mmCIF file of C-alpha atoms in Angstrom:
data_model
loop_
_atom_site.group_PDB
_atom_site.id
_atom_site.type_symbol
_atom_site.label_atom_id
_atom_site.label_comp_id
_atom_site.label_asym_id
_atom_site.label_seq_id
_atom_site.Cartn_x
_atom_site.Cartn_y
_atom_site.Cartn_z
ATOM 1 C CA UNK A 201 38.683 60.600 54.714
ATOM 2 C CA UNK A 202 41.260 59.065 53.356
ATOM 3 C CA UNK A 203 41.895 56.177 55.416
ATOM 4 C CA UNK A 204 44.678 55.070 53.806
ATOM 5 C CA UNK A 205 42.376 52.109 52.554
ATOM 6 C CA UNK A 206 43.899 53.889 53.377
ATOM 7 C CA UNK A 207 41.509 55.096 53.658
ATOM 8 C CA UNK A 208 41.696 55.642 53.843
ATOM 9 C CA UNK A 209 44.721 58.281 52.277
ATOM 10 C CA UNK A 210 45.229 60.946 52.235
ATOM 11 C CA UNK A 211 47.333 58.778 53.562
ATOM 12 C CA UNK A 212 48.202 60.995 51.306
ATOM 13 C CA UNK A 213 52.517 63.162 53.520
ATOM 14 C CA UNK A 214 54.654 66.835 54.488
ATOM 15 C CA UNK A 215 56.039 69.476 55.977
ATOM 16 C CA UNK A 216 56.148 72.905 56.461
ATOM 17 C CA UNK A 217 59.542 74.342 57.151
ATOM 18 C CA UNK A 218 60.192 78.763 56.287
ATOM 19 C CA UNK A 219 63.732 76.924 57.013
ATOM 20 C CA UNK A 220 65.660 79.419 58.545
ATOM 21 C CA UNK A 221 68.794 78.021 60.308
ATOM 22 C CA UNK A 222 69.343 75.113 62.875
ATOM 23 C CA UNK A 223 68.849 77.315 65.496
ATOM 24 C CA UNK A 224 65.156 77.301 64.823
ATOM 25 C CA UNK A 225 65.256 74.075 66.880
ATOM 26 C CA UNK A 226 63.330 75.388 69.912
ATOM 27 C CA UNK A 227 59.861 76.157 68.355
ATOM 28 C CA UNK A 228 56.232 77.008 69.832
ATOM 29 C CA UNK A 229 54.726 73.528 68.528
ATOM 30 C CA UNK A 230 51.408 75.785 68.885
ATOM 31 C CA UNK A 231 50.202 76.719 65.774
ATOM 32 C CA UNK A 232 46.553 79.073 65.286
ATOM 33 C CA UNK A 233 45.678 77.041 62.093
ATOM 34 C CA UNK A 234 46.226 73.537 63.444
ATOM 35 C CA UNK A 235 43.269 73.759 65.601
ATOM 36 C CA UNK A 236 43.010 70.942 68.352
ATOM 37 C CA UNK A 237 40.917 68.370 66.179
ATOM 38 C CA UNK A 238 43.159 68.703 63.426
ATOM 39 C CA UNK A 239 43.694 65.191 62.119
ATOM 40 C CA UNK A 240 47.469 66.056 61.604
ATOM 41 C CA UNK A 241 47.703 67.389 64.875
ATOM 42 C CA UNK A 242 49.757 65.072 66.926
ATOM 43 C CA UNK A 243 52.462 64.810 64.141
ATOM 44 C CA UNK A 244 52.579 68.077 63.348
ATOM 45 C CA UNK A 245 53.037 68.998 67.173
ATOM 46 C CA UNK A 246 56.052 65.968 67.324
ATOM 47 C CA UNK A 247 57.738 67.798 64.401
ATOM 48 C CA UNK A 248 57.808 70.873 66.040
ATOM 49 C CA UNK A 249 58.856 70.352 69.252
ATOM 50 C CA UNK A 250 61.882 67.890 67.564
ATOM 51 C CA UNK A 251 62.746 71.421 65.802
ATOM 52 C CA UNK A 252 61.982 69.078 62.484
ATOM 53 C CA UNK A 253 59.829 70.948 61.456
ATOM 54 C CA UNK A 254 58.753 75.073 61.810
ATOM 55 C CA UNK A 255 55.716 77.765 60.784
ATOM 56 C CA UNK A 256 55.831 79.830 57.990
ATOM 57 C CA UNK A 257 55.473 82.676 60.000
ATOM 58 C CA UNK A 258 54.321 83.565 62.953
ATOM 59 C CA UNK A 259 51.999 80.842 64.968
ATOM 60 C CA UNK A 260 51.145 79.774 61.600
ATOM 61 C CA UNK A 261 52.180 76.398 60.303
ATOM 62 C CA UNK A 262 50.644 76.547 56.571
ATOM 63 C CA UNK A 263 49.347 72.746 56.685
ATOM 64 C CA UNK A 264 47.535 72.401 53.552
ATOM 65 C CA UNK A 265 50.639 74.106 51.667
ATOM 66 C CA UNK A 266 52.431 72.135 49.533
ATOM 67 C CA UNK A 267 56.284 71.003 49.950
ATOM 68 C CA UNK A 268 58.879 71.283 47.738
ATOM 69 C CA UNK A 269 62.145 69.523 47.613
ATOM 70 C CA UNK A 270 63.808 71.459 49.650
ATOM 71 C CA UNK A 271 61.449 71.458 52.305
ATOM 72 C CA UNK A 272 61.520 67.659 52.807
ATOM 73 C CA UNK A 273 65.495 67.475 52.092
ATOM 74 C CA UNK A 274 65.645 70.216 55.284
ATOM 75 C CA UNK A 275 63.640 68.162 57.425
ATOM 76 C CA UNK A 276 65.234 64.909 56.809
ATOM 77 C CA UNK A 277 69.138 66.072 57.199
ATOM 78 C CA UNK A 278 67.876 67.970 60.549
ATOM 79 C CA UNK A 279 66.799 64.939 62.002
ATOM 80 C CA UNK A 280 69.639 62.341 60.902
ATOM 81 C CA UNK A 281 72.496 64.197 58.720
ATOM 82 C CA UNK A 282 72.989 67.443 61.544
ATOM 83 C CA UNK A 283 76.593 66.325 61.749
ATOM 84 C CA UNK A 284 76.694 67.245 58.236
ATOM 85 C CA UNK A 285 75.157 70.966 58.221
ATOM 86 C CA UNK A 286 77.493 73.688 57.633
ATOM 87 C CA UNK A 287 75.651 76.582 58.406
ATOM 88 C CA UNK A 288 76.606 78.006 54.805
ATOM 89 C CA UNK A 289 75.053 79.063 51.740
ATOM 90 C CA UNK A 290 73.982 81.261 48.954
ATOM 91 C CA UNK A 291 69.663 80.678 50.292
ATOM 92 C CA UNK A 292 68.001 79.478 53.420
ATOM 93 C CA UNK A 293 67.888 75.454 52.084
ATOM 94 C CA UNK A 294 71.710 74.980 50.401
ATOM 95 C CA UNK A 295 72.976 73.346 53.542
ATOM 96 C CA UNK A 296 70.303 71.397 53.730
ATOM 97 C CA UNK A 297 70.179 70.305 50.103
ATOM 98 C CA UNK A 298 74.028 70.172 50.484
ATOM 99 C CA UNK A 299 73.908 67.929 53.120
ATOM 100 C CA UNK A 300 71.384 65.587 51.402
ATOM 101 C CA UNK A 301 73.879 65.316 48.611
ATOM 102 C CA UNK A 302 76.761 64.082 50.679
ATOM 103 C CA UNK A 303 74.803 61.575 52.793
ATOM 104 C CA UNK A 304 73.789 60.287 48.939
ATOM 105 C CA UNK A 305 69.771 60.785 49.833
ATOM 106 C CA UNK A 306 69.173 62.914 46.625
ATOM 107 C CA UNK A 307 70.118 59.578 43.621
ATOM 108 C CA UNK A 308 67.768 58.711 41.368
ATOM 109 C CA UNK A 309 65.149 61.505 41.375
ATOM 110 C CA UNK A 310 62.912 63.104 38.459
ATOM 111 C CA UNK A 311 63.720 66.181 40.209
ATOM 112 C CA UNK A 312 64.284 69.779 37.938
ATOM 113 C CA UNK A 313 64.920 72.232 40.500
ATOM 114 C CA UNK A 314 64.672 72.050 44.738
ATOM 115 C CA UNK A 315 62.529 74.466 45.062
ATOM 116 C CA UNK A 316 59.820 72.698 43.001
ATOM 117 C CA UNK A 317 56.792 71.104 44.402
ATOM 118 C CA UNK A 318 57.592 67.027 45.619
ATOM 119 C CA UNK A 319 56.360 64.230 43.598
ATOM 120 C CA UNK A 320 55.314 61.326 45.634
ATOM 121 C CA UNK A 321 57.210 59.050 43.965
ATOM 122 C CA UNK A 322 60.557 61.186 44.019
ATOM 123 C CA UNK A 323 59.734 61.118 48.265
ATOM 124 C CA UNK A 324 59.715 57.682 48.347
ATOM 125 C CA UNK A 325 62.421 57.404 46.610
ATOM 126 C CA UNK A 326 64.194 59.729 49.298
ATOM 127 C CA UNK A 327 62.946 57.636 51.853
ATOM 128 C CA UNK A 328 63.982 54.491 50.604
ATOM 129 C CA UNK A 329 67.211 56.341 49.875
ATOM 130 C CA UNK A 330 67.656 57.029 53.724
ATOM 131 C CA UNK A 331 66.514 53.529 55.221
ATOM 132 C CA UNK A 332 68.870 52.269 52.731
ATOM 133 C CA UNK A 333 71.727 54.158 54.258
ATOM 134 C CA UNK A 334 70.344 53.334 57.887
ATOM 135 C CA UNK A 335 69.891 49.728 57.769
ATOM 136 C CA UNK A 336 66.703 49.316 58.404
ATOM 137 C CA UNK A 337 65.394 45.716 57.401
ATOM 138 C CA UNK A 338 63.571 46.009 54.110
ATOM 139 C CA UNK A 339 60.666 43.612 53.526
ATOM 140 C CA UNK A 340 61.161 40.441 50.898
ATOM 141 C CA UNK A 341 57.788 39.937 49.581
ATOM 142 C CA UNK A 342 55.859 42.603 48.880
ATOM 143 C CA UNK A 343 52.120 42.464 47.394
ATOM 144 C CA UNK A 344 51.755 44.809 45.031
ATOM 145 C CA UNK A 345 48.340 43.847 44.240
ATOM 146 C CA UNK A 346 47.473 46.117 47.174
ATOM 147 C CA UNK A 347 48.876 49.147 45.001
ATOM 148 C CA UNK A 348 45.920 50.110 42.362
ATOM 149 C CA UNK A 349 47.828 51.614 39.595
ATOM 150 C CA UNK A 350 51.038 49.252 39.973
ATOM 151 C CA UNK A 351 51.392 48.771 36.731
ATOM 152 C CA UNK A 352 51.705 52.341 36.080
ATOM 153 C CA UNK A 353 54.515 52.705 38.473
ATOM 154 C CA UNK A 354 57.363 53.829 36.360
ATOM 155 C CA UNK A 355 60.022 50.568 36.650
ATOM 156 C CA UNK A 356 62.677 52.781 38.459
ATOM 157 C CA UNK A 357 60.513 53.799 41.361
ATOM 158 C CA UNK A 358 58.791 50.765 41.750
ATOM 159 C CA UNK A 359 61.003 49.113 44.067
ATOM 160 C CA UNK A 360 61.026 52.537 46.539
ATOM 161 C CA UNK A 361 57.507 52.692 46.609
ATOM 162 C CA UNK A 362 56.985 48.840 47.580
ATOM 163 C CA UNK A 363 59.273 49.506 50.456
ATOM 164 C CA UNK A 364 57.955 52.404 51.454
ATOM 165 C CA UNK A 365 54.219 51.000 50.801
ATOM 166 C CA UNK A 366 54.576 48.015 52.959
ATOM 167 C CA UNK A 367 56.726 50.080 55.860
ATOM 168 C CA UNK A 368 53.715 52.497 56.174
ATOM 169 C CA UNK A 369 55.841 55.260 55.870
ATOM 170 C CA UNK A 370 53.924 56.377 52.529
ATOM 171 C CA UNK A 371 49.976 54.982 51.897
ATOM 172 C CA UNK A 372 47.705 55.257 48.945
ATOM 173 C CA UNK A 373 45.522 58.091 48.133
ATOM 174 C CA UNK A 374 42.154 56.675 47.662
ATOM 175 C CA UNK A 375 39.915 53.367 49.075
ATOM 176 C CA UNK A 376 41.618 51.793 46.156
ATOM 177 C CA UNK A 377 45.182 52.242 47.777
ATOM 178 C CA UNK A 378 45.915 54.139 44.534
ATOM 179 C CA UNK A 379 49.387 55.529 45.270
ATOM 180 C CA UNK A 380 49.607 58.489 42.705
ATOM 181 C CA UNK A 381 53.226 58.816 42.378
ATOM 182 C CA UNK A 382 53.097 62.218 40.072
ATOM 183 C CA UNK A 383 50.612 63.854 42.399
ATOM 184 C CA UNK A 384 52.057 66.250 45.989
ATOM 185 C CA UNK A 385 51.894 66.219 49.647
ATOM 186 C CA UNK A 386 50.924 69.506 51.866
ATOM 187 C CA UNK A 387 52.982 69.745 55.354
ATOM 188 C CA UNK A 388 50.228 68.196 57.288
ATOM 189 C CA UNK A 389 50.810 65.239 55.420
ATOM 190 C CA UNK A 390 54.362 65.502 55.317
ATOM 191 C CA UNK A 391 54.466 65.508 59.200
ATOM 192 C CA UNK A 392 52.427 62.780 59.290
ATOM 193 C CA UNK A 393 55.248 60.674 56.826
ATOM 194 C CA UNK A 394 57.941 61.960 58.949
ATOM 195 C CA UNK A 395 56.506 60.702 62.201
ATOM 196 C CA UNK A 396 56.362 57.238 60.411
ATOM 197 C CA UNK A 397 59.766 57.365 58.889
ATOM 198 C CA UNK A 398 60.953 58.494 62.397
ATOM 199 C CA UNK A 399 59.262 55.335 63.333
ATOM 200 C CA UNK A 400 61.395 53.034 60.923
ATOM 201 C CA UNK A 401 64.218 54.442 61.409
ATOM 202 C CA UNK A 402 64.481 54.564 64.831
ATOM 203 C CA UNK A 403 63.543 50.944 65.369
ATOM 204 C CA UNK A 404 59.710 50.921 66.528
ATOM 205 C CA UNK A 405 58.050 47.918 67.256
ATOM 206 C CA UNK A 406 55.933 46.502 64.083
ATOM 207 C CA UNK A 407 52.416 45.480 64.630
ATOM 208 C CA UNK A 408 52.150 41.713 65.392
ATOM 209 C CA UNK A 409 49.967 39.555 63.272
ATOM 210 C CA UNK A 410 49.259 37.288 66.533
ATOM 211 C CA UNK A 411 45.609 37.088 67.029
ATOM 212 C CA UNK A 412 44.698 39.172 70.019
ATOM 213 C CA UNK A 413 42.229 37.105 72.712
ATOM 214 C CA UNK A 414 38.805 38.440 72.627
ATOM 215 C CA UNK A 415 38.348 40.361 75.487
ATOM 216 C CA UNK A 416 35.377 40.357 77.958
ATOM 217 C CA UNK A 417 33.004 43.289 78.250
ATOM 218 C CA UNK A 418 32.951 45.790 75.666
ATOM 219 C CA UNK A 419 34.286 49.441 74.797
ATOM 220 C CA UNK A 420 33.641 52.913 73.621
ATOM 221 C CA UNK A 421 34.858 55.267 71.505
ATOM 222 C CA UNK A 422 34.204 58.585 72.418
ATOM 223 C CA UNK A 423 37.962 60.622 72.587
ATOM 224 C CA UNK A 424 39.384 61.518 69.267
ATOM 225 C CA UNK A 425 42.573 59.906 70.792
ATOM 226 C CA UNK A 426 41.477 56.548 70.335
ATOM 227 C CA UNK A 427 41.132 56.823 66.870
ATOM 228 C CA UNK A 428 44.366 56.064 64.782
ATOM 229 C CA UNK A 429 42.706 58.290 61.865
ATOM 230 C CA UNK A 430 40.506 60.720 61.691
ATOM 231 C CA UNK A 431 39.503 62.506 58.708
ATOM 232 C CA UNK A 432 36.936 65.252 59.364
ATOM 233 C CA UNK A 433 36.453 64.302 62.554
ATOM 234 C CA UNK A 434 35.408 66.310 65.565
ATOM 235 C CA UNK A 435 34.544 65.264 69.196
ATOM 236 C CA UNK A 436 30.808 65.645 69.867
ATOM 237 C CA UNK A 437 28.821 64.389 73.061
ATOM 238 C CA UNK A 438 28.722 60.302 72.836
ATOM 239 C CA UNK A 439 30.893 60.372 69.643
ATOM 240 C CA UNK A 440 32.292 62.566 66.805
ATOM 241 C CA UNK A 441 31.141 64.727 64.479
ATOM 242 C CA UNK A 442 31.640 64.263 60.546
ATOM 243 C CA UNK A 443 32.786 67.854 59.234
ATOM 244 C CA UNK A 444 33.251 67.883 55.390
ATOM 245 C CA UNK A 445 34.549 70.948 56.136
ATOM 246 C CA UNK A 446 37.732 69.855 57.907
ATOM 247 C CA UNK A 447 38.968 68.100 54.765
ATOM 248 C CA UNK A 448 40.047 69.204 51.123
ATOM 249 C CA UNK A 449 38.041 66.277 49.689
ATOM 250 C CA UNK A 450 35.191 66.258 51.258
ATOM 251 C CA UNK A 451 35.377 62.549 52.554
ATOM 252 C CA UNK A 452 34.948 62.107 56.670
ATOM 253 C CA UNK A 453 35.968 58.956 58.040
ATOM 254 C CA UNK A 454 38.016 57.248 60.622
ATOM 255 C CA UNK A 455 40.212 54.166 61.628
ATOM 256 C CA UNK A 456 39.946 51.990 64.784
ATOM 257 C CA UNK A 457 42.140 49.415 66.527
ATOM 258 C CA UNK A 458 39.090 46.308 67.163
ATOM 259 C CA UNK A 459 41.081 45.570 69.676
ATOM 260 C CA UNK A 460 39.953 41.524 69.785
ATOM 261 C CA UNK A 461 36.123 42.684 70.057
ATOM 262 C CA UNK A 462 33.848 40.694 67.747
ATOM 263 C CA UNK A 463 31.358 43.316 67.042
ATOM 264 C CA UNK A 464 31.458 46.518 66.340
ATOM 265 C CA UNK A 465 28.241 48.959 66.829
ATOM 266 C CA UNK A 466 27.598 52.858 66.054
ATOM 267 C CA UNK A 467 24.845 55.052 66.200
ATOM 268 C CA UNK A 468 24.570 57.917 62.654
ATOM 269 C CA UNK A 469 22.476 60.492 62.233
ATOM 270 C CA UNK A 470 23.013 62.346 58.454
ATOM 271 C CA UNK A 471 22.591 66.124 58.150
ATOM 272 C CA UNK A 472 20.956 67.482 55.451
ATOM 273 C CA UNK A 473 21.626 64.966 52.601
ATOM 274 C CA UNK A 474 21.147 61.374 51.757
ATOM 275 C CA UNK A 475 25.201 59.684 52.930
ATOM 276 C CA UNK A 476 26.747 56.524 52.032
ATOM 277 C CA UNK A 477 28.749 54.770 54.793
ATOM 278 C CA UNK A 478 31.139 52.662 53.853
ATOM 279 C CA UNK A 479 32.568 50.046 56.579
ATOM 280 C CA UNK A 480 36.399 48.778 56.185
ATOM 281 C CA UNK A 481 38.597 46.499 57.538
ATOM 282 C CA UNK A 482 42.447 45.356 57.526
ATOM 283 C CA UNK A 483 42.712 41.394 57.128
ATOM 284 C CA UNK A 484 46.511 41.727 56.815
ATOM 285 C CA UNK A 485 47.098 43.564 60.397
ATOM 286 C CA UNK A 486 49.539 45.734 58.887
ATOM 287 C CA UNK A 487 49.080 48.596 61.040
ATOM 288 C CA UNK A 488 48.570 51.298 58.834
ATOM 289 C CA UNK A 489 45.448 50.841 57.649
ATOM 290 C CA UNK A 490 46.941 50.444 54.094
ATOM 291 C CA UNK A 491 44.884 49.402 52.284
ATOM 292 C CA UNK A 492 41.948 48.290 53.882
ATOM 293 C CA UNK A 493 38.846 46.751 52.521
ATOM 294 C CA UNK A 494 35.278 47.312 51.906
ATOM 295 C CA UNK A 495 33.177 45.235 53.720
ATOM 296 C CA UNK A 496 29.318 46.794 53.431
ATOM 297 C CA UNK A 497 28.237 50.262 51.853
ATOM 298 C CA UNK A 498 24.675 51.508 53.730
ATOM 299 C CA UNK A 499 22.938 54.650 52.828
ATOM 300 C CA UNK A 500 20.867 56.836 55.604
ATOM 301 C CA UNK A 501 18.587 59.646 54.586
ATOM 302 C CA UNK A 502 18.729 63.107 55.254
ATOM 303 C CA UNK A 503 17.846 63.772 58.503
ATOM 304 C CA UNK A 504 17.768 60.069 59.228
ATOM 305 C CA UNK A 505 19.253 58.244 62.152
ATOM 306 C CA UNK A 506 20.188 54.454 62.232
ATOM 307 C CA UNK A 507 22.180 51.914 64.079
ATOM 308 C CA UNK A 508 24.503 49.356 62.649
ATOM 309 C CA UNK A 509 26.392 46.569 64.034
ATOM 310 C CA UNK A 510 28.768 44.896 62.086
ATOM 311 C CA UNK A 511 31.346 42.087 62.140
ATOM 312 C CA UNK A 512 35.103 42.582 63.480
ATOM 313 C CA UNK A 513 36.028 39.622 64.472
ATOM 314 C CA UNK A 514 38.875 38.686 61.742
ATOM 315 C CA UNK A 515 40.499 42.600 61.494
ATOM 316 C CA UNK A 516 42.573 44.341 63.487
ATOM 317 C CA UNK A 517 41.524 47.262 62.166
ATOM 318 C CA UNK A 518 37.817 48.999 61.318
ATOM 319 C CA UNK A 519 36.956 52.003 59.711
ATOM 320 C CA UNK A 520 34.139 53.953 58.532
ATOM 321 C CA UNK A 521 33.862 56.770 55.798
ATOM 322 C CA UNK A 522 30.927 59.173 55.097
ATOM 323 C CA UNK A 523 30.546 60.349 51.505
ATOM 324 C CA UNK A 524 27.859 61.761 49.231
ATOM 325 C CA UNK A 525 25.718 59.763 47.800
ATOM 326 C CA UNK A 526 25.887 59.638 44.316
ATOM 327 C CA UNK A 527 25.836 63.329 44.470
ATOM 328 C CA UNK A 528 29.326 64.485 43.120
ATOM 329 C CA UNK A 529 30.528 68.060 44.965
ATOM 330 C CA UNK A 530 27.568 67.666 47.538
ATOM 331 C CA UNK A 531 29.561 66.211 50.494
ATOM 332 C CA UNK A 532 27.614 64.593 53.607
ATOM 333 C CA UNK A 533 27.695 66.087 57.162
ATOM 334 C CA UNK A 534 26.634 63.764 60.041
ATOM 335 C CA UNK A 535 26.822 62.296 63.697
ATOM 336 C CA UNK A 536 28.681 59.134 64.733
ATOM 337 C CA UNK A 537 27.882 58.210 68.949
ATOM 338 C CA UNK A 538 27.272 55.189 70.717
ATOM 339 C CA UNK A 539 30.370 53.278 69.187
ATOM 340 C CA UNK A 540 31.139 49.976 70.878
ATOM 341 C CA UNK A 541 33.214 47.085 70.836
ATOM 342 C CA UNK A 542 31.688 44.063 72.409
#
């Protein structure tokens, strides 16, 4: 998973839009290849149903398809430059990319053409772009030390993707919080990035670093709904099940608010190969799990089932990811049940 350690990541974010008009508004948010336990689900469903968003065709949302320029320039000028639509054009996305250029969105890209694929760094430059425009409070002190490959930031984006970085509303792409500015988004991603610029934007509440008490009693995790990510993961009785096959990568994992608890306990069984588990945390109760840190890497057996307990007392935020061990292209399958907070 990509925790967006993020795990992290993939953060990494986008969209899916067969942009017709802005009459495709009222959408089925039901899609046949977003099945229930998709890890994008919840955003993709919110981008539908806000008409943000639409399928490629019928009941089919596309979300490990790439998105180009266009794409993201229609879904950001639906949701806060309508006013500015005309309804005209010589193809489906010119008053979209129209409207991006009068609301002054599109300045200071790399970008050749707007129906090429999105760079990462040209989208946060977008983004940084809008919240400019919107007045939302940019952040003074940035540590960039979280970023991996900072100092391979090109000088002219660095400044977007610190903001957007530290917002949340774009993560890093590996445990290293490696934010790969060259490398593209697919619309399940780009959902995901919307729902957090939506967040920005429209004024959400940001995570508080007060310490939460430590609560009495304990708690378990057994609904994929009280996970904040979720990689790979399926529901199974008592827990979840870690599906390599649910994610491009390979990489299962998931994030958890800790809620105050102290401790924090799981059950794993692997499949059929040896799998490294790799417990994170997030010192700097940022909220979006970007970056987060590794705490202990443990290694059960094929076939093997263990139970670990480990330390949450100082985080806000665990996580866990199941990889191969050692074995590169032979990803790990297993079973995660009896997590508790106590």
């Amino acid at each position: 998973m990509k925790l967006r350690r993020v795990a992290a990541g993939a953060i990494s974010v986008v969209l899916a839009i067969t942009m017709v008009s802005t009459s495709a508004f009222a959408v089925d948010p039901s899609f046949k290849d977003v099945p229930s336990n998709h890890w994008a689900k919840q955003s993709i469903t919110a981008m539908a149903d806000k008409g943000i968003m639409t399928g490629v065709a019928d009941g089919v949302f596309a979300p490990s398809n790439t998105l180009t320029y266009a794409e993201f320039f229609t879904m950001l000028t639906r949701q806060f430059y309508a006013d500015k639509l005309s309804g005209e054009g010589e193809y489906w996305y010119s008053q979209f990319v129209a409207a991006a250029a009068a609301a002054g969105i599109d300045q200071g890209l790399s970008m050749k053409s707007v129906t090429d694929v999105i760079t990462r760094y040209d989208m946060a430059q977008i983004m940084y772009n809008l919240m400019s425009k919107k007045g939302v409070q940019m952040p003074s002190n940035v540590d960039t030390s979280k970023i991996a490959d900072w100092s391979k930031i090109p000088q002219e984006y660095q400044k977007a993707v610190s903001v957007c970085y530290s917002l949340g509303t774009l993560s890093g792409t590996d445990s290293k919080g490696t934010f790969n500015g060259t490398g593209n988004m697919d619309r399940a991603q780009a959902a995901v990035v919307m729902s957090r610029l939506l967040e920005v934007c429209e004024g959400a509440p940001a995570p508080t670093p007060t310490p939460t008490p430590t609560p009495s009693g304990s708690k378990q995790i057994t609904s994929i709904t009280q996970l904040i990510t979720k990689d790979g993961m399926e529901e199974y009785p008592g827990g979840f099940h870690a599906n390599p096959d649910l994610v491009s990568h390979g990489c299962s994992g998931m994030g958890i608010a800790s809620n105050g608890f102290s401790k924090f306990s799981f059950t794993f069984k692997a499949a059929d190969t040896d799998t490294c588990i790799e417990y994170l945390v997030d010192p700097e109760t940022a909220g979006y799990l970007d970056p987060m840190v590794l705490k202990e890497s443990v290694v059960v057996k094929a076939g093997e089932t263990k139970t670990f307990t480990f330390d949450c007392s100082k985080t806000k935020y665990v996580g866990l990811e199941i990889k191969e061990n050692g074995t590169i292209g032979v990803f790990s399958e297993g079973w995660i049940t009896n997590i508790t907070f106590s």
